Amino acid sequence: MVGAGSAVVNTYPLSSYTFGTKEPKMEKDTSVADRLARMKVNYMKEGMRTSVEAILLVQEHNHPHILLLQIGNTFCKLPGGRLKPGENEIEGLKRKLTSKLGANSPALVPDWQIGECVATWWRPNFETIMYPYCPPHITKPKECKKLYLVHLSEREYFAVPKNLKLLAVPLFELYDNVQGLEIIESCESTFPCDGVSKNLLAVSRSSVSAYAPIIEVNEIAFISGVRDFSKLGIA
């Protein structure tokens, strides 16, 4: 069980979940520059971009891990994405989660339980930097991104696009590994000292890291070694 602000999130072992694959889901942009250029075009048509992302927590080695999608070899992000104009945030996040992690069969799609909004981030300009507030001199921000806690059931089936990897990352890695993790600043704001205690992140990092590596859950392997997950129901 993990606390974040006023919310309590029940976390279950990674072995409780089943992972499969589905058809590739190609990214619209091949580079950050392309992404910002597309954002600028969409801004001219629709105004400020609104996006939502999900914080999905599991347990491994009695330590909370966050699920991230890895694109390519180094870039990781929270599942979610851009809302349609006028789309409800909760319904939009459910749509995005189903698109990213839901099975093709409606019967297997998780019943996404969207919890509270735990962070809001602003992009003042067409740049990569985002802030946990909108600077007062900015009257026309380019993007508003909200992060929501998602309460997972004890048993779920996730289908991961074949061109992506689904990682289970220990929370302390979000603080220790700023390279390649887009959600660093988001999660440091989401889990402040009055949320998930930094004591949890600081508890013997040298010893914890030996037992809580980043896990590639859909490739049945640890990044720092290989482990057979076949007995855990992960396909």
PDB file of C-alpha atoms in Angstrom:
ATOM      1  CA  MET A   1       0.000   0.000   0.000  1.00  0.00           C
ATOM      2  CA  VAL A   2       1.395   3.395  -1.015  1.00  0.00           C
ATOM      3  CA  GLY A   3       0.251   6.858   0.072  1.00  0.00           C
ATOM      4  CA  ALA A   4       0.271   9.811  -2.320  1.00  0.00           C
ATOM      5  CA  GLY A   5      -1.194  12.981  -0.925  1.00  0.00           C
ATOM      6  CA  SER A   6      -4.601  12.078   0.500  1.00  0.00           C
ATOM      7  CA  ALA A   7      -4.958   8.961  -1.657  1.00  0.00           C
ATOM      8  CA  VAL A   8      -4.110   5.419  -0.641  1.00  0.00           C
ATOM      9  CA  VAL A   9      -3.151   3.102  -3.481  1.00  0.00           C
ATOM     10  CA  ASN A  10      -3.212  -0.656  -3.024  1.00  0.00           C
ATOM     11  CA  THR A  11      -0.310  -2.182  -4.922  1.00  0.00           C
ATOM     12  CA  TYR A  12      -0.122  -5.824  -5.911  1.00  0.00           C
ATOM     13  CA  PRO A  13       2.821  -8.019  -6.959  1.00  0.00           C
ATOM     14  CA  LEU A  14       3.923  -7.852 -10.563  1.00  0.00           C
ATOM     15  CA  SER A  15       3.339 -11.595 -10.700  1.00  0.00           C
ATOM     16  CA  SER A  16      -0.401 -10.969 -10.241  1.00  0.00           C
ATOM     17  CA  TYR A  17      -0.640  -9.529 -13.750  1.00  0.00           C
ATOM     18  CA  THR A  18      -0.557 -11.184 -17.149  1.00  0.00           C
ATOM     19  CA  PHE A  19       1.201  -9.552 -20.082  1.00  0.00           C
ATOM     20  CA  GLY A  20       0.750 -10.222 -23.774  1.00  0.00           C
ATOM     21  CA  THR A  21       1.429  -8.400 -27.032  1.00  0.00           C
ATOM     22  CA  LYS A  22      -0.605  -6.808 -29.802  1.00  0.00           C
ATOM     23  CA  GLU A  23      -0.013  -5.091 -33.125  1.00  0.00           C
ATOM     24  CA  PRO A  24       2.653  -2.351 -33.182  1.00  0.00           C
ATOM     25  CA  LYS A  25       1.578   1.197 -32.350  1.00  0.00           C
ATOM     26  CA  MET A  26       3.783   3.560 -34.259  1.00  0.00           C
ATOM     27  CA  GLU A  27       4.750   6.949 -32.892  1.00  0.00           C
ATOM     28  CA  LYS A  28       3.679   9.976 -34.921  1.00  0.00           C
ATOM     29  CA  ASP A  29       7.053  11.676 -34.477  1.00  0.00           C
ATOM     30  CA  THR A  30      10.567  10.398 -35.077  1.00  0.00           C
ATOM     31  CA  SER A  31      12.291  13.091 -33.015  1.00  0.00           C
ATOM     32  CA  VAL A  32      11.651  15.702 -30.351  1.00  0.00           C
ATOM     33  CA  ALA A  33      11.946  18.417 -32.997  1.00  0.00           C
ATOM     34  CA  ASP A  34       9.217  16.725 -35.071  1.00  0.00           C
ATOM     35  CA  ARG A  35       7.005  16.459 -32.005  1.00  0.00           C
ATOM     36  CA  LEU A  36       7.350  20.153 -31.179  1.00  0.00           C
ATOM     37  CA  ALA A  37       6.717  21.097 -34.811  1.00  0.00           C
ATOM     38  CA  ARG A  38       3.519  19.030 -34.860  1.00  0.00           C
ATOM     39  CA  MET A  39       2.484  20.574 -31.556  1.00  0.00           C
ATOM     40  CA  LYS A  40       2.884  24.027 -33.084  1.00  0.00           C
ATOM     41  CA  VAL A  41       0.696  23.098 -36.080  1.00  0.00           C
ATOM     42  CA  ASN A  42      -2.004  21.638 -33.794  1.00  0.00           C
ATOM     43  CA  TYR A  43      -1.855  24.713 -31.575  1.00  0.00           C
ATOM     44  CA  MET A  44      -2.671  26.944 -34.539  1.00  0.00           C
ATOM     45  CA  LYS A  45      -5.719  24.763 -35.299  1.00  0.00           C
ATOM     46  CA  GLU A  46      -7.023  23.835 -31.848  1.00  0.00           C
ATOM     47  CA  GLY A  47      -5.300  26.003 -29.266  1.00  0.00           C
ATOM     48  CA  MET A  48      -3.547  24.721 -26.158  1.00  0.00           C
ATOM     49  CA  ARG A  49      -2.764  21.018 -26.115  1.00  0.00           C
ATOM     50  CA  THR A  50      -4.284  19.111 -23.207  1.00  0.00           C
ATOM     51  CA  SER A  51      -2.878  15.725 -22.267  1.00  0.00           C
ATOM     52  CA  VAL A  52      -3.301  13.140 -19.535  1.00  0.00           C
ATOM     53  CA  GLU A  53      -0.997  10.415 -18.257  1.00  0.00           C
ATOM     54  CA  ALA A  54      -1.424   7.525 -15.847  1.00  0.00           C
ATOM     55  CA  ILE A  55       0.577   6.472 -12.823  1.00  0.00           C
ATOM     56  CA  LEU A  56       0.277   2.688 -12.563  1.00  0.00           C
ATOM     57  CA  LEU A  57       1.948   1.129  -9.521  1.00  0.00           C
ATOM     58  CA  VAL A  58       2.897  -2.496  -8.868  1.00  0.00           C
ATOM     59  CA  GLN A  59       5.050  -4.257  -6.293  1.00  0.00           C
ATOM     60  CA  GLU A  60       8.252  -6.225  -6.753  1.00  0.00           C
ATOM     61  CA  HIS A  61      10.669  -7.186  -3.980  1.00  0.00           C
ATOM     62  CA  ASN A  62       8.329  -5.396  -1.541  1.00  0.00           C
ATOM     63  CA  HIS A  63       9.119  -2.115  -3.278  1.00  0.00           C
ATOM     64  CA  PRO A  64       6.715  -0.008  -5.373  1.00  0.00           C
ATOM     65  CA  HIS A  65       7.452   0.097  -9.099  1.00  0.00           C
ATOM     66  CA  ILE A  66       5.888   2.378 -11.689  1.00  0.00           C
ATOM     67  CA  LEU A  67       4.940   1.085 -15.142  1.00  0.00           C
ATOM     68  CA  LEU A  68       6.516   2.969 -18.054  1.00  0.00           C
ATOM     69  CA  LEU A  69       6.436   2.483 -21.799  1.00  0.00           C
ATOM     70  CA  GLN A  70       9.863   2.449 -23.439  1.00  0.00           C
ATOM     71  CA  ILE A  71      10.168   3.775 -26.971  1.00  0.00           C
ATOM     72  CA  GLY A  72      13.350   2.745 -28.733  1.00  0.00           C
ATOM     73  CA  ASN A  73      16.309   1.982 -26.518  1.00  0.00           C
ATOM     74  CA  THR A  74      16.344   4.856 -24.061  1.00  0.00           C
ATOM     75  CA  PHE A  75      13.191   6.995 -24.012  1.00  0.00           C
ATOM     76  CA  CYS A  76      10.528   6.166 -21.400  1.00  0.00           C
ATOM     77  CA  LYS A  77       7.154   7.753 -20.702  1.00  0.00           C
ATOM     78  CA  LEU A  78       3.974   7.275 -18.720  1.00  0.00           C
ATOM     79  CA  PRO A  79       1.069   5.745 -20.657  1.00  0.00           C
ATOM     80  CA  GLY A  80      -1.407   8.359 -21.852  1.00  0.00           C
ATOM     81  CA  GLY A  81      -1.458  11.095 -24.446  1.00  0.00           C
ATOM     82  CA  ARG A  82      -3.291  14.018 -26.022  1.00  0.00           C
ATOM     83  CA  LEU A  83      -6.992  14.557 -25.473  1.00  0.00           C
ATOM     84  CA  LYS A  84      -9.389  15.303 -28.289  1.00  0.00           C
ATOM     85  CA  PRO A  85     -10.816  18.848 -28.299  1.00  0.00           C
ATOM     86  CA  GLY A  86     -13.456  19.039 -25.562  1.00  0.00           C
ATOM     87  CA  GLU A  87     -12.865  15.468 -24.394  1.00  0.00           C
ATOM     88  CA  ASN A  88     -13.422  14.636 -20.718  1.00  0.00           C
ATOM     89  CA  GLU A  89     -10.102  14.007 -18.957  1.00  0.00           C
ATOM     90  CA  ILE A  90     -11.148  10.775 -17.249  1.00  0.00           C
ATOM     91  CA  GLU A  91     -12.760   9.267 -20.330  1.00  0.00           C
ATOM     92  CA  GLY A  92      -9.849  10.412 -22.448  1.00  0.00           C
ATOM     93  CA  LEU A  93      -7.325   8.746 -20.146  1.00  0.00           C
ATOM     94  CA  LYS A  94      -9.327   5.507 -20.223  1.00  0.00           C
ATOM     95  CA  ARG A  95      -9.298   5.676 -24.021  1.00  0.00           C
ATOM     96  CA  LYS A  96      -5.558   6.230 -24.095  1.00  0.00           C
ATOM     97  CA  LEU A  97      -4.849   3.437 -21.606  1.00  0.00           C
ATOM     98  CA  THR A  98      -6.950   1.012 -23.620  1.00  0.00           C
ATOM     99  CA  SER A  99      -5.144   2.064 -26.788  1.00  0.00           C
ATOM    100  CA  LYS A 100      -1.714   1.631 -25.183  1.00  0.00           C
ATOM    101  CA  LEU A 101      -2.237  -1.364 -22.867  1.00  0.00           C
ATOM    102  CA  GLY A 102      -5.689  -2.826 -23.467  1.00  0.00           C
ATOM    103  CA  ALA A 103      -6.272  -6.148 -25.212  1.00  0.00           C
ATOM    104  CA  ASN A 104      -8.029  -6.323 -28.566  1.00  0.00           C
ATOM    105  CA  SER A 105     -10.810  -8.322 -26.933  1.00  0.00           C
ATOM    106  CA  PRO A 106     -13.220  -6.039 -25.008  1.00  0.00           C
ATOM    107  CA  ALA A 107     -13.672  -8.799 -22.424  1.00  0.00           C
ATOM    108  CA  LEU A 108     -10.003  -8.540 -21.444  1.00  0.00           C
ATOM    109  CA  VAL A 109      -9.699  -4.750 -21.285  1.00  0.00           C
ATOM    110  CA  PRO A 110      -9.033  -3.640 -17.676  1.00  0.00           C
ATOM    111  CA  ASP A 111     -11.731  -1.717 -15.854  1.00  0.00           C
ATOM    112  CA  TRP A 112      -9.598   1.391 -15.474  1.00  0.00           C
ATOM    113  CA  GLN A 113     -10.261   2.964 -12.072  1.00  0.00           C
ATOM    114  CA  ILE A 114      -9.023   6.532 -12.436  1.00  0.00           C
ATOM    115  CA  GLY A 115      -8.170   8.156  -9.111  1.00  0.00           C
ATOM    116  CA  GLU A 116      -7.232  11.681  -8.195  1.00  0.00           C
ATOM    117  CA  CYS A 117      -5.195  14.124 -10.233  1.00  0.00           C
ATOM    118  CA  VAL A 118      -1.843  14.284  -8.452  1.00  0.00           C
ATOM    119  CA  ALA A 119       0.100  16.720 -10.641  1.00  0.00           C
ATOM    120  CA  THR A 120      -0.440  19.374 -13.297  1.00  0.00           C
ATOM    121  CA  TRP A 121       2.349  20.447 -15.646  1.00  0.00           C
ATOM    122  CA  TRP A 122       2.522  23.394 -18.017  1.00  0.00           C
ATOM    123  CA  ARG A 123       4.475  23.972 -21.216  1.00  0.00           C
ATOM    124  CA  PRO A 124       4.830  27.770 -21.637  1.00  0.00           C
ATOM    125  CA  ASN A 125       6.481  27.599 -25.061  1.00  0.00           C
ATOM    126  CA  PHE A 126       7.198  25.144 -27.854  1.00  0.00           C
ATOM    127  CA  GLU A 127      10.119  23.721 -25.913  1.00  0.00           C
ATOM    128  CA  THR A 128      10.808  20.512 -24.008  1.00  0.00           C
ATOM    129  CA  ILE A 129      10.752  22.160 -20.563  1.00  0.00           C
ATOM    130  CA  MET A 130       7.561  21.911 -18.516  1.00  0.00           C
ATOM    131  CA  TYR A 131       6.782  23.472 -15.129  1.00  0.00           C
ATOM    132  CA  PRO A 132       4.533  22.464 -12.202  1.00  0.00           C
ATOM    133  CA  TYR A 133       2.906  25.904 -12.508  1.00  0.00           C
ATOM    134  CA  CYS A 134       2.085  28.327 -15.286  1.00  0.00           C
ATOM    135  CA  PRO A 135       4.501  31.272 -15.107  1.00  0.00           C
ATOM    136  CA  PRO A 136       2.486  34.453 -14.419  1.00  0.00           C
ATOM    137  CA  HIS A 137       3.787  36.232 -17.502  1.00  0.00           C
ATOM    138  CA  ILE A 138       2.571  33.426 -19.781  1.00  0.00           C
ATOM    139  CA  THR A 139      -0.947  34.152 -21.006  1.00  0.00           C
ATOM    140  CA  LYS A 140      -1.103  31.496 -23.719  1.00  0.00           C
ATOM    141  CA  PRO A 141       0.571  28.274 -22.542  1.00  0.00           C
ATOM    142  CA  LYS A 142       1.088  25.656 -25.213  1.00  0.00           C
ATOM    143  CA  GLU A 143       0.218  22.556 -23.182  1.00  0.00           C
ATOM    144  CA  CYS A 144      -1.366  21.496 -19.910  1.00  0.00           C
ATOM    145  CA  LYS A 145      -0.591  17.948 -18.804  1.00  0.00           C
ATOM    146  CA  LYS A 146      -2.304  16.209 -15.873  1.00  0.00           C
ATOM    147  CA  LEU A 147      -1.177  13.062 -14.105  1.00  0.00           C
ATOM    148  CA  TYR A 148      -3.727  10.724 -12.550  1.00  0.00           C
ATOM    149  CA  LEU A 149      -3.313   7.819 -10.163  1.00  0.00           C
ATOM    150  CA  VAL A 150      -4.906   4.678 -11.559  1.00  0.00           C
ATOM    151  CA  HIS A 151      -6.035   2.014  -9.094  1.00  0.00           C
ATOM    152  CA  LEU A 152      -5.224  -1.405 -10.520  1.00  0.00           C
ATOM    153  CA  SER A 153      -7.190  -4.490  -9.577  1.00  0.00           C
ATOM    154  CA  GLU A 154      -5.281  -7.446  -8.191  1.00  0.00           C
ATOM    155  CA  ARG A 155      -5.548  -9.333 -11.485  1.00  0.00           C
ATOM    156  CA  GLU A 156      -5.377  -7.719 -14.915  1.00  0.00           C
ATOM    157  CA  TYR A 157      -4.276  -8.531 -18.448  1.00  0.00           C
ATOM    158  CA  PHE A 158      -2.159  -6.006 -20.338  1.00  0.00           C
ATOM    159  CA  ALA A 159      -1.398  -6.144 -24.064  1.00  0.00           C
ATOM    160  CA  VAL A 160       1.739  -4.249 -25.063  1.00  0.00           C
ATOM    161  CA  PRO A 161       2.343  -3.096 -28.663  1.00  0.00           C
ATOM    162  CA  LYS A 162       5.104  -5.215 -30.204  1.00  0.00           C
ATOM    163  CA  ASN A 163       7.297  -2.194 -30.953  1.00  0.00           C
ATOM    164  CA  LEU A 164       7.227  -0.987 -27.326  1.00  0.00           C
ATOM    165  CA  LYS A 165       8.526  -2.318 -24.042  1.00  0.00           C
ATOM    166  CA  LEU A 166       6.689  -2.119 -20.753  1.00  0.00           C
ATOM    167  CA  LEU A 167       9.054  -1.490 -17.840  1.00  0.00           C
ATOM    168  CA  ALA A 168       8.480  -1.776 -14.118  1.00  0.00           C
ATOM    169  CA  VAL A 169      10.798   0.864 -12.653  1.00  0.00           C
ATOM    170  CA  PRO A 170      11.574   1.174  -8.899  1.00  0.00           C
ATOM    171  CA  LEU A 171      10.525   4.572  -7.588  1.00  0.00           C
ATOM    172  CA  PHE A 172      14.050   5.415  -6.494  1.00  0.00           C
ATOM    173  CA  GLU A 173      15.216   5.060 -10.107  1.00  0.00           C
ATOM    174  CA  LEU A 174      13.106   8.102 -10.993  1.00  0.00           C
ATOM    175  CA  TYR A 175      15.404  10.167  -8.785  1.00  0.00           C
ATOM    176  CA  ASP A 176      18.663   8.427  -9.666  1.00  0.00           C
ATOM    177  CA  ASN A 177      18.253   8.166 -13.423  1.00  0.00           C
ATOM    178  CA  VAL A 178      17.395  11.497 -15.031  1.00  0.00           C
ATOM    179  CA  GLN A 179      18.575  10.376 -18.467  1.00  0.00           C
ATOM    180  CA  GLY A 180      15.823   9.024 -20.696  1.00  0.00           C
ATOM    181  CA  LEU A 181      12.969   9.205 -18.198  1.00  0.00           C
ATOM    182  CA  GLU A 182      10.519  11.863 -19.384  1.00  0.00           C
ATOM    183  CA  ILE A 183       8.494  11.526 -16.194  1.00  0.00           C
ATOM    184  CA  ILE A 184      11.275  12.453 -13.761  1.00  0.00           C
ATOM    185  CA  GLU A 185      10.036  15.933 -12.949  1.00  0.00           C
ATOM    186  CA  SER A 186       6.428  14.800 -12.977  1.00  0.00           C
ATOM    187  CA  CYS A 187       6.932  12.064 -10.421  1.00  0.00           C
ATOM    188  CA  GLU A 188       9.208  14.082  -8.174  1.00  0.00           C
ATOM    189  CA  SER A 189       6.356  16.568  -7.911  1.00  0.00           C
ATOM    190  CA  THR A 190       3.732  13.835  -7.658  1.00  0.00           C
ATOM    191  CA  PHE A 191       5.433  12.044  -4.776  1.00  0.00           C
ATOM    192  CA  PRO A 192       6.787  14.794  -2.480  1.00  0.00           C
ATOM    193  CA  CYS A 193       7.753  14.286   1.144  1.00  0.00           C
ATOM    194  CA  ASP A 194       4.115  14.501   2.255  1.00  0.00           C
ATOM    195  CA  GLY A 195       3.147  11.836  -0.275  1.00  0.00           C
ATOM    196  CA  VAL A 196       5.325   8.811  -0.827  1.00  0.00           C
ATOM    197  CA  SER A 197       7.962   9.401   1.819  1.00  0.00           C
ATOM    198  CA  LYS A 198      11.428  10.115   0.540  1.00  0.00           C
ATOM    199  CA  ASN A 199      12.552   7.821   3.334  1.00  0.00           C
ATOM    200  CA  LEU A 200      11.151   5.042   1.167  1.00  0.00           C
ATOM    201  CA  LEU A 201      13.350   6.202  -1.692  1.00  0.00           C
ATOM    202  CA  ALA A 202      16.383   6.643   0.520  1.00  0.00           C
ATOM    203  CA  VAL A 203      16.236   3.357   2.432  1.00  0.00           C
ATOM    204  CA  SER A 204      19.542   1.719   1.677  1.00  0.00           C
ATOM    205  CA  ARG A 205      19.513   2.485  -2.039  1.00  0.00           C
ATOM    206  CA  SER A 206      22.736   0.577  -2.497  1.00  0.00           C
ATOM    207  CA  SER A 207      21.192  -2.594  -1.112  1.00  0.00           C
ATOM    208  CA  VAL A 208      17.719  -2.103  -2.608  1.00  0.00           C
ATOM    209  CA  SER A 209      19.076  -1.596  -6.102  1.00  0.00           C
ATOM    210  CA  ALA A 210      20.574  -5.062  -6.000  1.00  0.00           C
ATOM    211  CA  TYR A 211      17.124  -6.557  -5.505  1.00  0.00           C
ATOM    212  CA  ALA A 212      14.903  -4.146  -7.441  1.00  0.00           C
ATOM    213  CA  PRO A 213      16.234  -3.697 -10.974  1.00  0.00           C
ATOM    214  CA  ILE A 214      14.210  -2.210 -13.799  1.00  0.00           C
ATOM    215  CA  ILE A 215      12.121  -5.030 -15.264  1.00  0.00           C
ATOM    216  CA  GLU A 216      11.094  -5.484 -18.886  1.00  0.00           C
ATOM    217  CA  VAL A 217       7.797  -7.134 -18.112  1.00  0.00           C
ATOM    218  CA  ASN A 218       6.751  -7.832 -21.693  1.00  0.00           C
ATOM    219  CA  GLU A 219      10.138  -9.182 -22.748  1.00  0.00           C
ATOM    220  CA  ILE A 220      10.373 -11.508 -19.759  1.00  0.00           C
ATOM    221  CA  ALA A 221      13.723 -10.146 -18.636  1.00  0.00           C
ATOM    222  CA  PHE A 222      15.507  -7.840 -16.273  1.00  0.00           C
ATOM    223  CA  ILE A 223      17.545  -5.040 -17.821  1.00  0.00           C
ATOM    224  CA  SER A 224      20.365  -6.041 -15.467  1.00  0.00           C
ATOM    225  CA  GLY A 225      19.933  -9.783 -15.974  1.00  0.00           C
ATOM    226  CA  VAL A 226      17.559 -12.438 -17.263  1.00  0.00           C
ATOM    227  CA  ARG A 227      14.811 -14.100 -15.278  1.00  0.00           C
ATOM    228  CA  ASP A 228      12.250 -16.648 -16.394  1.00  0.00           C
ATOM    229  CA  PHE A 229       8.736 -15.296 -15.761  1.00  0.00           C
ATOM    230  CA  SER A 230       6.975 -18.293 -17.352  1.00  0.00           C
ATOM    231  CA  LYS A 231       5.787 -19.558 -13.964  1.00  0.00           C
ATOM    232  CA  LEU A 232       4.253 -16.206 -13.138  1.00  0.00           C
ATOM    233  CA  GLY A 233       1.663 -16.277 -15.897  1.00  0.00           C
ATOM    234  CA  ILE A 234       3.397 -13.618 -17.988  1.00  0.00           C
ATOM    235  CA  ALA A 235       3.133 -14.476 -21.674  1.00  0.00           C
TER     236      ALA A 235
END
